[in-house]
């Protein structure tokens, strides 16, 4: 598969681990660090060690979003200091979106910036988090509130890593892939629809990375076309936060986005001319892949309140990216409280 060229760095798909070993050797780095969490340390690190040998220092953090905080960054910065990391050091971020976001942030600020590369190990981090140069951490539970736009030196995609991923983590990344098809590539959506998505193939991951990469190259700071990536996310983010606050076993990001895409497809059918048959198809595909989420009528107000806090709003209005057809989008569609609540009702009645 082709290497994809991003802003100023390559995204490798074939022989990625050999490419990484070559990259490290060519870079003549003074120190090489690998950042993992406990799961990627167990499942993914051994494959890297086979190629890189022991010429690196390991930094491991606890798995999960709870680690994506400034406190953990301080721990990592202190470890870098203890190991004598200078500006000629390299940080290899081996993990899901938590590790790539936090590792990118740590590297982009340590000594005003050292080189870093991503080796994303979850589907979500391969098709989304590792592409686009956003780094960051959460503060006081507010997601990604502190961070930088800094590009990695390279990204290395390793299809094998998806084999150990729990099925719910696969579904989480899959929602973004389905979104990529829905917003700008009907053929890709049609392919996804009939593919075995238990572990999506490297070819499918490659197509999603192409789409995300194209969008972020054209619009690095979210002034226009990057808003297409927000499809499903206005309602999806509210559902995700609501579930985090209320459910013991809360929804993953992708599971919430799947709910959001169904609701926003309904809105698109009402407001931007998405044909009835497209709405029916999107609803059928997503409800087959994702378990139903119970949205009681009495939580509509809470969800609407969460949507009002969405950072994509301006002028006090809630603006959604909607579809006009499968594969075509329209941005900045102002939606009223009644419309948003009716879309939740559509979902709840399925
Ligand atoms: P994650 O990094 O927490 O990984 C999910 C779980 O899978 C963790 O428990 C992890 O240890 C485990 N895991 C990782 N790789 C594994 C493997 N190969 N085998 C078995 N288990 C493995 O979460 P995520 O879903 O990858 O990413 C979510 C994060 O990404 C969020 O913090 C989100 O804000 C961020 N994100 C960032 C961007 C961006 O543009 N920067 C885009 C989307 C999401
Ligand atoms: Zn998303």
PDB file of C-alpha atoms and ligand atoms in Angstrom, residues 124 128 176 179 233 237 253 257, ligand 2:
ATOM      1  CA  UNK A 124      -9.422   4.867  16.508  1.00  0.00           C
ATOM      2  CA  UNK A 128      -8.214   9.417  13.512  1.00  0.00           C
ATOM      3  CA  UNK A 176     -15.022   7.211  12.384  1.00  0.00           C
ATOM      4  CA  UNK A 179     -18.250   8.647   9.022  1.00  0.00           C
ATOM      5  CA  UNK A 233     -20.359  14.654  16.779  1.00  0.00           C
ATOM      6  CA  UNK A 237     -20.453  14.227  22.078  1.00  0.00           C
ATOM      7  CA  UNK A 253     -16.511   7.505  21.787  1.00  0.00           C
ATOM      8  CA  UNK A 257     -20.877   8.848  17.599  1.00  0.00           C
TER       9      UNK A 257
HETATM   10 ZN1  LIG B   2     -14.720  11.332  16.786  1.00  0.00          ZN
END
